[in-house]
Every structure is written in C-alpha cells, then in structure tokens.
Amino acid sequence: MQVPAQFRYEKASSVEHALTLLDRFGAESRVVAGGHSLIPMMKLRLAQPEALIDINDLDELATISVEQSTLCIGALVRHTDLLSSALVGEHFPIFADAERVIADPVVRNRGTVGGSLCQADPSEDLSAAFAAVRGEAVIQSADGVRTVPVREFFVGPYQTVVEPGELLVQLRVPIRSSASAYLKVERRAGDWAVAAAGAELRLADGVLAETGIGLTALGAPNFHASEAEDFLTGGPATDERFAEAGRIAARHCNPIADQRGPEAYKRHLAATLVDRVLRVARTRWNGLHPEEEAR
Amino acid sequence: MTAVEQPETPLGHGNMRRKEDARFIRGRGTYVDDVTLPGMLHGAVLRSPYAHARIVSIDTSAAQAHPKVRAVITGETLAGLNLAWMPTLSHDVQAVLATDKVRFQGQEVAFVVAEDRYSARDALELIDVDYEALPPVIDARQALAEDAPVIRDDLEGRTDNHIFDWESGDAAATDDVFASAEVVAAQDMLYPRVHPAPLETCGAVADMDAVTGKLTVWTTTQAPHAHRTIYALVAGLPEHKIRIISPDIGGGFGNKVGIYPGYVCAVVGSIVTGKPVKWVEDRSENLMSTSFARDYHMHGEIAATKDGRILGLRVNVLADHGAFNGTAQPTKFPAGFFGVFTGSYDLEAAHCSVTGVYTNKAPGGVAYACSFRITEAVYLVERLVDVLAFDLGMDPAELRMKNLLRPEQFPYRSKTGWEYDSGDYPTALRAALDLADYPALRAEQALKRERGEQMGIGVAFFTEAVGAGPRKHMDILGLGMADGAELRVHPTGKAVLRLSCQTQGQGHETTFAQIVGEELGISPDDIDVVHGDTDQTPFGLGTYGSRSTPVSGAAAAVVARKVRERARIVASAMLEVSADDLEWEKGRWFVRGDVEAGRTIQEIALAAHSDLELPEGVEGHLDATCVYNPPNLTYPFGAYVCVVDVDADTGQVTVRRFVAVDDCGVRINPMIVEGQVHGGLADGVGMALMQVMAFDEDGNHLGGSFMDYLLPTSMECPSWELGETVTPSPHHPIGAKGIGESATVGSPAAVVNAVVDALRPFGVRHADMPLTPAAVWSAAQGTPLRTDLAIT
C-alpha cells in the first residue's frame, strides 16, 4: 500500500479561516479539495506538504450562479456538478463536453473545478476550456480579492499565479451569445488527453466576431492558440479557414513526445481537433441561429 | 435492464450463482492484507532506482535509529543466512536482496521492519545506498551484441546475456517445404511485455513461532503446496513445520505463481524480530518488479500454395526474460508451450527456434493467463495467416476454413509432437461467422470504404493446450504436475472436498462442489470446498495454465466416484444384496430390477457411521482420497470475430462487436464459463489496444502506475456475443477441458487482425500491439512505432 509521509491536517470552516490557516502554515502547506491529484502525489511521495488545509466544508465556494450577466463557478464545484448544470450547459456546452471525458465518475464526484485549474497539469481539460471561453479567475487573500484572466493564470507546468497565502475562490465567464465545444483524443476512457481542443465562437454578419481556441496537452502557452484565433477572427467560418486555423495551431503549439505519441502525431492531432471542434461549434451556432446560418 | 433470474441450485452441473460471491459482494472476503495478528510488524522494501548499477555501499544506520524500526535487512544480512539468492522456477537464481549489483529498476535492495507501515515507509528514505551506474541492456535485440554489458556476472564463466536456445519441429523438412512453396509470407512481430496486474497486489504475513518452530505464511499464491516445498528447500526449514495459507486471492493470472523476494524478506523479518511481519506491495511495486508476461520478438514465415493451402511455418523468437530467468513453466519447456505454434491448421512441416536473453528488466515471463506461452503462439500463427491472406488477396475467414484441421483427424498429432485430444474446428468457425453475420459485415465494410470510413473485421481461431501434466513430462522444480483431492462425507450426507489448487476468482468453491454434486447426487449447497491451506489440503501443483478443471476437476470427479463405490458396498449391506446387483442413479443405489428398493447417498452416509455391520472394503465411512495424473493435456479451442471502427485521422479504435465461440468441452457451470470468457476478452482488448510496459534507454519503467499502464474499462468493451460448441475431452473423466485462459489467448489476435484489416486502404499489413491511437496513426503513415521502447 502506498502511504504518504507525515503531514498536519487542518479543516477550514470559512474562506477567512482558510486564509488564516494558509498564512499560518506558509508555503509548505497545500489546500486540499477533491484531492484527486494531490493525494496520489502524496502517496507516491512526489508531494510532501507539511500541512493540508481542507476546504471541503466551504459550501459558499460550491455554487454555480449568474451574477450581472456573468457565469460564476465556485472553485469547490465538483466536476459532476459542472457536468450536470443546465445553466452551464445552456451557455457554454464546452464544459459539459470536457467534463464528460474527464477521468471517470468516481473522480468527477470528488474532484473540483478550482483544484483542476490550480493543479495546472498540462494535460488538464478545464484549463483549455476556460482559456477558450476567456474566463477569469478570482483569487482571494487576507489583502483582498484580485481577478486574473485564465489566459494569464498559468505560469508554467504545474505552476499558477496563485501565491502562498492566496486561495482561488471562483471562475467567472461573461455570458454572451456564443457556441462552444470540446473534443479529446485519449488512449482509453478516463486517461489524460493525448491531445484535446476546445472552441468558442460568435458570428456576426457572417464573419467570426469572436473566436476562442483552447488546446490541451499540446504545450500551447496558457492552453490557447492565439495565432489561430487571430487568423479566424474577422473572416467567415468556412471549412477551408477552419482547416487552415488547425494548421496554424499545429505550427504554434509545442507538444512533446511521450508514451501517448510522437511529436508529429500530436501536431497532427492539433490540426485535426481544432478543425473538427470548430465545425462542432459552428453547427451548434447554426442550431441556435437558424435565421443567419453561417456560410 | 432486465433482472437476472436466480437459477435454482442444480443437483450437479448447470447454471448456479457462485457460492463465494455472498462474502465478496458484502466486503467479507479475507485477503492477505486483511490478516492482522497480535504484535504484528510491517515491512517495506527499498528498491533500486537504477536498471543496472554496482552497489558501492549501503548505510542503514539512520534507518536503524528510527524509533519505530525493529530491523533493517540487507543483502549482506541475508548472505549471512545463505538466503541472499534464491532459486527461480527455471533453474536460475534470483537475488532476494541485491548484494553485488542491481539488475533492474525496482529490484529489491533492503527490507525495513517497523511498528507500522508508515514508519517502515519513512525509514526507507533514511537508507543511503551509493550506486555506481552501469550501462543497461534495454533493447532485447541488442542483448547479444558483442559489446553488450554482461548482466549476470554473478554466474561463473558468464560472458554474455544468452540464456538458452530451444527448438521444436523438423528444421530440414520445414526448409524443404519452404524451398518448394509457391508463396512465402514473412512478418516480424512483437508481443510486448505486459503485466497481469491483479486487483490485489502481492504480499505475505509471515509468523515464525519461536516456541513450536512452526512457520505460518499467509500469502498471495496460486500454488500453496509448491510454495511450501520451495520454502523448505530454500530456507532449510523442515516441511512439516511450514504452513502456507492462501486466503481469498484478488486475481492471479499467473502473477502469483512464483515466490517473490518480499515474501522471503517477511519470513526473515519474522525470524529476526520474533514477531509476525506483514509485507504487502503497492501498485507500482507490483507493476515494476513482479512477473511480467510475453516480451517475445518473433519472426514468422508461412509457406503456402497460390490457392491458399498452408504448407509450413518457420519461426524464430528472441525472448526477453529480464535480469533473472524466472519463468514459471514445466522444466522441459523453456519456451513454455510455444511449441503449439502450428495452431489449428493442417500443415506439412513446421519448425521454431527460441533464444532466451537477459536484459535489465524484471524477471518473470510466463504469466497473464497465457497457458504457458500459447498466447504468443496463437498470436503469431493467427497474424501470419492474415498476412498470408493479405498477400494472396484472400478472405481471411475463407483461408482459415480451407486449412483448419478436420474432425476426422482427431486425435491429431501435430508436426511439433502435441496430441490434440478432440475438436471440430470448422463447426466452431462457421458458428462464429454465422453469429457475426460475416457476409453482411464485409458488405458494410465495402460501402464504408467507398465513403472513406475505416471499418475492420478480424477473425482468429485458436487451439489451447491446458491442464498440465502428465507428471512424467511435466514438472516444476522436480515436482510432478498432478493434483490430489480428498472427499469427506459427514454422517448426515453433507460433504467437504479438499483440493490442492487455489481459486483466485475463478469460482472453485462452486464449480468443484458441482462436480462432486453431479457424481454423488448431493446438492452443491451441501458440499464445502476447502483449499488454499497446506495443513488442510492434499498436495498438488496449483492453479495456473487453466489446469484446475482439467486436473483438480478430474481429481474431484474421480474421488467422488470412489466415494460412490464405497457407498455401493455399504448399500449392499443395508439392502442385503450383493454390491454387483446394485445400480446407480443420481443420488442413490437401488437393486437392479427393483427401483423402489434403494438407499440415498445420505442414508448410506449415516449407515456408514452407524452400528451397521460393514462388509469388507469399507471400514467405517465413505471418505476417499486420490491423486489425478492427467494422461494428456486437454485442447480447448474457439473462433473469434472482432469488428472495429477506426478513425484514421486520430488513430482511435472502437471495438464495436466481438463474437466468441468457445469449445471447452463439457461446461460444468455455463455462467462461470461465460464470466471467464468475458474477463479474458476484456484482457485481450486491453493487450491489443493499450497495455504495454515500455522502457526508456536508461531502463526506466514507463508503465509503473495505472496512469501509465492502462487496463481496459467497460467503455472499451462491447457487449460480448458468445456462442459455444461442445466437444468433450475423451480422456477427462467428465469431458471438461478448461476455460480460464481461452479468451485471453485467442482475443488479441482477433482485435489486431480487425485493426489491421481496417487499415488495409493504407497498405498496412501488420502493426504491433498495443494499437494505441498513436500506433494506429503511425502505422497508417507508414512509420510504425517500436512499442517496447520510449516514444521519441
């Protein structure tokens, strides 16, 4: 049996209490929510925090709501709740697409949205999904609250802008007219992505007024494909341009070879998945706006 | 969903729910890790981070100083007890704890015994080992290179990594057939290193009683009696002072046949501390250090006529055995039963040669439901037949039908000397093709190809050879492969069957009660099956190679028939007639010609313990014992059809359908048979599509957790479509042949054949397992991956 090293355990009773505990235990403490990344790492002794601060009782972080035309997803929202939320599904189907292929029901019942983003695993699906829809991260500390675009949230693999003493409390996504989707290639149900892509788009007068493309496990800076987005935005949503956007995304990402595949294959997947996911998003847009079907 | 009907308990063979499931589904099983003894201590193993390194020094002082540590054992400690090395099941030696060098990543280096498992694990980090890294041998194809580092310099005179050469068949006759053949197709193929990965990892609780001198070991073993004898031989302990208890076992698949260093360390830990010591490995330890399977690099050639009559097979194999030759197989078969590679076909000649080599990887090699390497053999021949079909432009099902052995050829002596007991192969293949509606599938495929969609249909036929011995041909470390059985019938007619073999989930407690029930007419509910405790059961070689039903199942039937004959003598006294005048119907003896005058087995059992004057031949009860020495192997067979959809752009494979027609002879409990087939098919999908233990150039294991070593889930498995034919084994007392491994043996070839068939528009003739999306895509690009090495 894998057993972790010794650690101290504290249960937070409120956000303020959690922040106090984070201050007290400093940089060697870790927040535990669903624990589906941290606890395995501790059991393998890849992580040996001195203290765990359990935030599972902070119900105020476990809600999904709309405030001032913004979708607000608490950091402690479980994957399964994001998956089953009609509110989220109505505005951003990309999340249901992504959640359906994240791990398995057991993990989704416990794992949290905030935990996934803070883990910042390069293969994590929600990071790309939030990057695609240009979400914002709300980070709280004893000094107050700050908001960081998800596209600036990640510093590198397994690293975020959340500093010691800070807690990610909420993800926010402005609600607007849009369509979105997410596609993933995996070796087996529940496996981390070989590669995945998410897309969000809005059409106006037959041209793409807004395009968001998220990339997972492809080494894209901050999980998105800005060059491909720039290429698309302002032009029509045609098959040819989607294919070209895929090629651009493939050129600009930085996948690494591992047992999930060689680099050339992953670049090929980047092109294929970006192309395909844009088409899915376009189909959804057309379903919502039959009167102005995209050309 | 429809409710599954609860079948009534049959008076013998038939569908019946498993007697053992009540405790398993209620969480009341008792596995090794559930065993807790007063004063018990906990062990943990320090393992090598290097694949190949010299041990310069080991400093255990800090670990010894840990307040909760009771003992730290190193190779040096063991050397003092002459236990640093132990014999393997293949007449090699294996380090228990490394003394000179480490030879694979994850090899056992030191053992800590502490008051709890947390402290034991903490103390591992306090042991300071100074290693001098050595170049490793990772690619088996380079193991015999002239400049390859010599791994086994512990063996006197060893100057290379060669273990053995073994051959089978007639080389000259085969060369003649090939020289004059119209068509020869050749293909290199790898059956990669995979792992049985049972749900329960390996472990032991060792308790040496210093007062009685008796050693009791609760341990994860498929062969408790063999373990007892080996402990006696290795440790020099008297065998009557050793008791091996194999409690509930959470899957074995061959992973729990051998003795692992951790078990020996637990025993030594108990001797050193005077307390019971528990050691249970974690998942990574299980994957990285215990018995792997396969790792056969094969070159196969098939000779045929232009119209598709197969004439011969010629095969060369490079077998990667890891750092110690620890394969578990009968002594005379260093390549297991790979010799049955001629498969299910009528050939003129065949020959194979196998060369075993050492590499810097974990030892093992015969595991994972492989029937002693028949998995590799079946994969080889079934892929070669498809390669031939590809070259000839023939339908692979038609090519098989044309070449299958015919029913009138049985018993059939193969070109490599195996005597197939019985079979009707064309009927099984026809049944599978009918069940799949093969012509409709081919028509659908043609339509889809026109649309640019890739669909594949894979056909595989297999012949298994299971149920080892006979003892004169088959032994493990000199122990002949025969099984004992004891049957006691209590005065009230309830019975206890004691078996040498050990279930790991196969349902022995049910199946064997049904065998006895069928023979005696006692309800299986009234028969307890006792197994897994050497103090309570007769000697036998254990459960692996699908041998429980062919061997112990036969023993159960034979011992029940002995009881029946004793009952006949008692009944003759009860009815005051000659025993010769009695006839048996299930459950009772009656007087020939007078059906009313009879006694049930229960009445007879009570009489046997009563004041009845017993005639000669019965002393006072019905109990009997026997040893069953099988006259031959049994030969189950089957025909499989797999249908896949392949997304050639992403490489993703979906197994859409799987049709499996199995013939395992007489089915004792069809429900259990089907369950075994379901599990094996899932295994096959896993091996074909995702399971592999690859190594990087430094010898780092790239499959050391379930995040990297992928097992299939229900999401990858279609709803299995099963069929059956029944060809009884002529030499088995009840005609049963064994089923445990059939599906694992036969299904990988069907899945791979299906994927390769789907990739035919890309000109793909072969691709190595596992066919992950990356491997499929790469094959379609004409740049196939080497799946046993790190992908770069």
PDB file of N, CA, C and O in Angstrom, chain B residues 646-679:
ATOM      1  N   VAL B 646     -12.271   2.459 -37.044  1.00  0.00           N
ATOM      2  CA  VAL B 646     -11.015   3.182 -36.829  1.00  0.00           C
ATOM      3  C   VAL B 646     -11.156   4.584 -37.415  1.00  0.00           C
ATOM      4  O   VAL B 646     -11.587   4.749 -38.572  1.00  0.00           O
ATOM      5  N   ASP B 647     -10.805   5.561 -36.600  1.00  0.00           N
ATOM      6  CA  ASP B 647     -10.713   6.940 -37.084  1.00  0.00           C
ATOM      7  C   ASP B 647      -9.265   7.136 -37.524  1.00  0.00           C
ATOM      8  O   ASP B 647      -8.381   7.357 -36.698  1.00  0.00           O
ATOM      9  N   ALA B 648      -9.033   7.013 -38.807  1.00  0.00           N
ATOM     10  CA  ALA B 648      -7.648   7.005 -39.287  1.00  0.00           C
ATOM     11  C   ALA B 648      -6.957   8.344 -39.068  1.00  0.00           C
ATOM     12  O   ALA B 648      -5.735   8.421 -39.022  1.00  0.00           O
ATOM     13  N   ASP B 649      -7.728   9.406 -38.915  1.00  0.00           N
ATOM     14  CA  ASP B 649      -7.144  10.729 -38.727  1.00  0.00           C
ATOM     15  C   ASP B 649      -6.633  10.933 -37.304  1.00  0.00           C
ATOM     16  O   ASP B 649      -5.680  11.675 -37.075  1.00  0.00           O
ATOM     17  N   THR B 650      -7.273  10.298 -36.329  1.00  0.00           N
ATOM     18  CA  THR B 650      -6.809  10.402 -34.945  1.00  0.00           C
ATOM     19  C   THR B 650      -6.196   9.103 -34.457  1.00  0.00           C
ATOM     20  O   THR B 650      -5.535   9.078 -33.423  1.00  0.00           O
ATOM     21  N   GLY B 651      -6.434   8.006 -35.161  1.00  0.00           N
ATOM     22  CA  GLY B 651      -5.907   6.712 -34.751  1.00  0.00           C
ATOM     23  C   GLY B 651      -6.752   5.989 -33.720  1.00  0.00           C
ATOM     24  O   GLY B 651      -6.383   4.919 -33.241  1.00  0.00           O
ATOM     25  N   GLN B 652      -7.899   6.556 -33.381  1.00  0.00           N
ATOM     26  CA  GLN B 652      -8.720   5.931 -32.341  1.00  0.00           C
ATOM     27  C   GLN B 652      -9.467   4.705 -32.860  1.00  0.00           C
ATOM     28  O   GLN B 652     -10.032   4.736 -33.949  1.00  0.00           O
ATOM     29  N   VAL B 653      -9.459   3.657 -32.033  1.00  0.00           N
ATOM     30  CA  VAL B 653     -10.115   2.405 -32.388  1.00  0.00           C
ATOM     31  C   VAL B 653     -11.305   2.177 -31.464  1.00  0.00           C
ATOM     32  O   VAL B 653     -11.189   2.337 -30.249  1.00  0.00           O
ATOM     33  N   THR B 654     -12.429   1.832 -32.038  1.00  0.00           N
ATOM     34  CA  THR B 654     -13.591   1.444 -31.242  1.00  0.00           C
ATOM     35  C   THR B 654     -13.917  -0.011 -31.556  1.00  0.00           C
ATOM     36  O   THR B 654     -14.140  -0.350 -32.716  1.00  0.00           O
ATOM     37  N   VAL B 655     -13.899  -0.847 -30.521  1.00  0.00           N
ATOM     38  CA  VAL B 655     -14.312  -2.234 -30.729  1.00  0.00           C
ATOM     39  C   VAL B 655     -15.835  -2.237 -30.696  1.00  0.00           C
ATOM     40  O   VAL B 655     -16.447  -2.037 -29.655  1.00  0.00           O
ATOM     41  N   ARG B 656     -16.418  -2.448 -31.852  1.00  0.00           N
ATOM     42  CA  ARG B 656     -17.864  -2.322 -31.958  1.00  0.00           C
ATOM     43  C   ARG B 656     -18.556  -3.625 -31.591  1.00  0.00           C
ATOM     44  O   ARG B 656     -19.594  -3.637 -30.938  1.00  0.00           O
ATOM     45  N   ARG B 657     -18.000  -4.734 -32.067  1.00  0.00           N
ATOM     46  CA  ARG B 657     -18.598  -6.041 -31.760  1.00  0.00           C
ATOM     47  C   ARG B 657     -17.508  -7.052 -31.485  1.00  0.00           C
ATOM     48  O   ARG B 657     -16.393  -6.924 -32.018  1.00  0.00           O
ATOM     49  N   PHE B 658     -17.843  -8.047 -30.681  1.00  0.00           N
ATOM     50  CA  PHE B 658     -16.915  -9.163 -30.507  1.00  0.00           C
ATOM     51  C   PHE B 658     -17.722 -10.437 -30.343  1.00  0.00           C
ATOM     52  O   PHE B 658     -18.514 -10.562 -29.413  1.00  0.00           O
ATOM     53  N   VAL B 659     -17.528 -11.337 -31.290  1.00  0.00           N
ATOM     54  CA  VAL B 659     -18.223 -12.626 -31.266  1.00  0.00           C
ATOM     55  C   VAL B 659     -17.225 -13.697 -30.848  1.00  0.00           C
ATOM     56  O   VAL B 659     -16.139 -13.797 -31.431  1.00  0.00           O
ATOM     57  N   ALA B 660     -17.551 -14.465 -29.832  1.00  0.00           N
ATOM     58  CA  ALA B 660     -16.642 -15.503 -29.337  1.00  0.00           C
ATOM     59  C   ALA B 660     -17.386 -16.827 -29.232  1.00  0.00           C
ATOM     60  O   ALA B 660     -18.322 -16.955 -28.441  1.00  0.00           O
ATOM     61  N   VAL B 661     -16.957 -17.781 -30.039  1.00  0.00           N
ATOM     62  CA  VAL B 661     -17.489 -19.140 -29.909  1.00  0.00           C
ATOM     63  C   VAL B 661     -16.395 -19.999 -29.285  1.00  0.00           C
ATOM     64  O   VAL B 661     -15.334 -20.188 -29.877  1.00  0.00           O
ATOM     65  N   ASP B 662     -16.648 -20.447 -28.083  1.00  0.00           N
ATOM     66  CA  ASP B 662     -15.664 -21.252 -27.358  1.00  0.00           C
ATOM     67  C   ASP B 662     -16.134 -22.692 -27.246  1.00  0.00           C
ATOM     68  O   ASP B 662     -17.318 -22.954 -27.021  1.00  0.00           O
ATOM     69  N   ASP B 663     -15.163 -23.594 -27.362  1.00  0.00           N
ATOM     70  CA  ASP B 663     -15.422 -25.002 -27.078  1.00  0.00           C
ATOM     71  C   ASP B 663     -14.455 -25.431 -25.995  1.00  0.00           C
ATOM     72  O   ASP B 663     -13.255 -25.556 -26.239  1.00  0.00           O
ATOM     73  N   CYS B 664     -14.969 -25.586 -24.789  1.00  0.00           N
ATOM     74  CA  CYS B 664     -14.125 -26.022 -23.671  1.00  0.00           C
ATOM     75  C   CYS B 664     -14.604 -27.385 -23.185  1.00  0.00           C
ATOM     76  O   CYS B 664     -14.475 -27.723 -22.018  1.00  0.00           O
ATOM     77  N   GLY B 665     -15.172 -28.145 -24.110  1.00  0.00           N
ATOM     78  CA  GLY B 665     -15.708 -29.444 -23.715  1.00  0.00           C
ATOM     79  C   GLY B 665     -16.954 -29.251 -22.876  1.00  0.00           C
ATOM     80  O   GLY B 665     -17.695 -28.274 -23.053  1.00  0.00           O
ATOM     81  N   VAL B 666     -17.181 -30.189 -21.968  1.00  0.00           N
ATOM     82  CA  VAL B 666     -18.380 -30.132 -21.124  1.00  0.00           C
ATOM     83  C   VAL B 666     -18.307 -28.920 -20.207  1.00  0.00           C
ATOM     84  O   VAL B 666     -17.267 -28.653 -19.590  1.00  0.00           O
ATOM     85  N   ARG B 667     -19.403 -28.156 -20.139  1.00  0.00           N
ATOM     86  CA  ARG B 667     -19.449 -26.974 -19.276  1.00  0.00           C
ATOM     87  C   ARG B 667     -20.103 -27.343 -17.953  1.00  0.00           C
ATOM     88  O   ARG B 667     -21.267 -27.766 -17.935  1.00  0.00           O
ATOM     89  N   ILE B 668     -19.380 -27.162 -16.869  1.00  0.00           N
ATOM     90  CA  ILE B 668     -19.904 -27.540 -15.553  1.00  0.00           C
ATOM     91  C   ILE B 668     -20.898 -26.482 -15.086  1.00  0.00           C
ATOM     92  O   ILE B 668     -22.020 -26.779 -14.734  1.00  0.00           O
ATOM     93  N   ASN B 669     -20.454 -25.230 -15.089  1.00  0.00           N
ATOM     94  CA  ASN B 669     -21.350 -24.120 -14.761  1.00  0.00           C
ATOM     95  C   ASN B 669     -21.244 -23.097 -15.897  1.00  0.00           C
ATOM     96  O   ASN B 669     -20.304 -22.294 -15.929  1.00  0.00           O
ATOM     97  N   PRO B 670     -22.163 -23.132 -16.836  1.00  0.00           N
ATOM     98  CA  PRO B 670     -22.050 -22.252 -18.015  1.00  0.00           C
ATOM     99  C   PRO B 670     -21.927 -20.775 -17.653  1.00  0.00           C
ATOM    100  O   PRO B 670     -21.237 -20.013 -18.341  1.00  0.00           O
ATOM    101  N   MET B 671     -22.572 -20.374 -16.556  1.00  0.00           N
ATOM    102  CA  MET B 671     -22.489 -18.960 -16.150  1.00  0.00           C
ATOM    103  C   MET B 671     -21.054 -18.578 -15.804  1.00  0.00           C
ATOM    104  O   MET B 671     -20.571 -17.499 -16.169  1.00  0.00           O
ATOM    105  N   ILE B 672     -20.376 -19.472 -15.090  1.00  0.00           N
ATOM    106  CA  ILE B 672     -18.981 -19.201 -14.723  1.00  0.00           C
ATOM    107  C   ILE B 672     -18.104 -19.236 -15.965  1.00  0.00           C
ATOM    108  O   ILE B 672     -17.196 -18.410 -16.131  1.00  0.00           O
ATOM    109  N   VAL B 673     -18.380 -20.159 -16.869  1.00  0.00           N
ATOM    110  CA  VAL B 673     -17.618 -20.220 -18.119  1.00  0.00           C
ATOM    111  C   VAL B 673     -17.747 -18.892 -18.865  1.00  0.00           C
ATOM    112  O   VAL B 673     -16.758 -18.304 -19.311  1.00  0.00           O
ATOM    113  N   GLU B 674     -18.977 -18.399 -18.966  1.00  0.00           N
ATOM    114  CA  GLU B 674     -19.180 -17.144 -19.692  1.00  0.00           C
ATOM    115  C   GLU B 674     -18.488 -15.973 -18.999  1.00  0.00           C
ATOM    116  O   GLU B 674     -17.927 -15.089 -19.646  1.00  0.00           O
ATOM    117  N   GLY B 675     -18.524 -15.990 -17.681  1.00  0.00           N
ATOM    118  CA  GLY B 675     -17.828 -14.943 -16.932  1.00  0.00           C
ATOM    119  C   GLY B 675     -16.332 -14.970 -17.203  1.00  0.00           C
ATOM    120  O   GLY B 675     -15.697 -13.926 -17.380  1.00  0.00           O
ATOM    121  N   GLN B 676     -15.780 -16.170 -17.252  1.00  0.00           N
ATOM    122  CA  GLN B 676     -14.347 -16.304 -17.547  1.00  0.00           C
ATOM    123  C   GLN B 676     -14.053 -15.775 -18.956  1.00  0.00           C
ATOM    124  O   GLN B 676     -13.044 -15.110 -19.185  1.00  0.00           O
ATOM    125  N   VAL B 677     -14.925 -16.092 -19.890  1.00  0.00           N
ATOM    126  CA  VAL B 677     -14.712 -15.631 -21.273  1.00  0.00           C
ATOM    127  C   VAL B 677     -14.805 -14.104 -21.327  1.00  0.00           C
ATOM    128  O   VAL B 677     -13.966 -13.439 -21.945  1.00  0.00           O
ATOM    129  N   HIS B 678     -15.802 -13.542 -20.652  1.00  0.00           N
ATOM    130  CA  HIS B 678     -15.925 -12.079 -20.634  1.00  0.00           C
ATOM    131  C   HIS B 678     -14.625 -11.427 -20.152  1.00  0.00           C
ATOM    132  O   HIS B 678     -14.125 -10.482 -20.763  1.00  0.00           O
ATOM    133  N   GLY B 679     -14.104 -11.922 -19.034  1.00  0.00           N
ATOM    134  CA  GLY B 679     -12.879 -11.338 -18.485  1.00  0.00           C
ATOM    135  C   GLY B 679     -11.715 -11.458 -19.445  1.00  0.00           C
ATOM    136  O   GLY B 679     -10.943 -10.513 -19.634  1.00  0.00           O
TER     137      GLY B 679
END
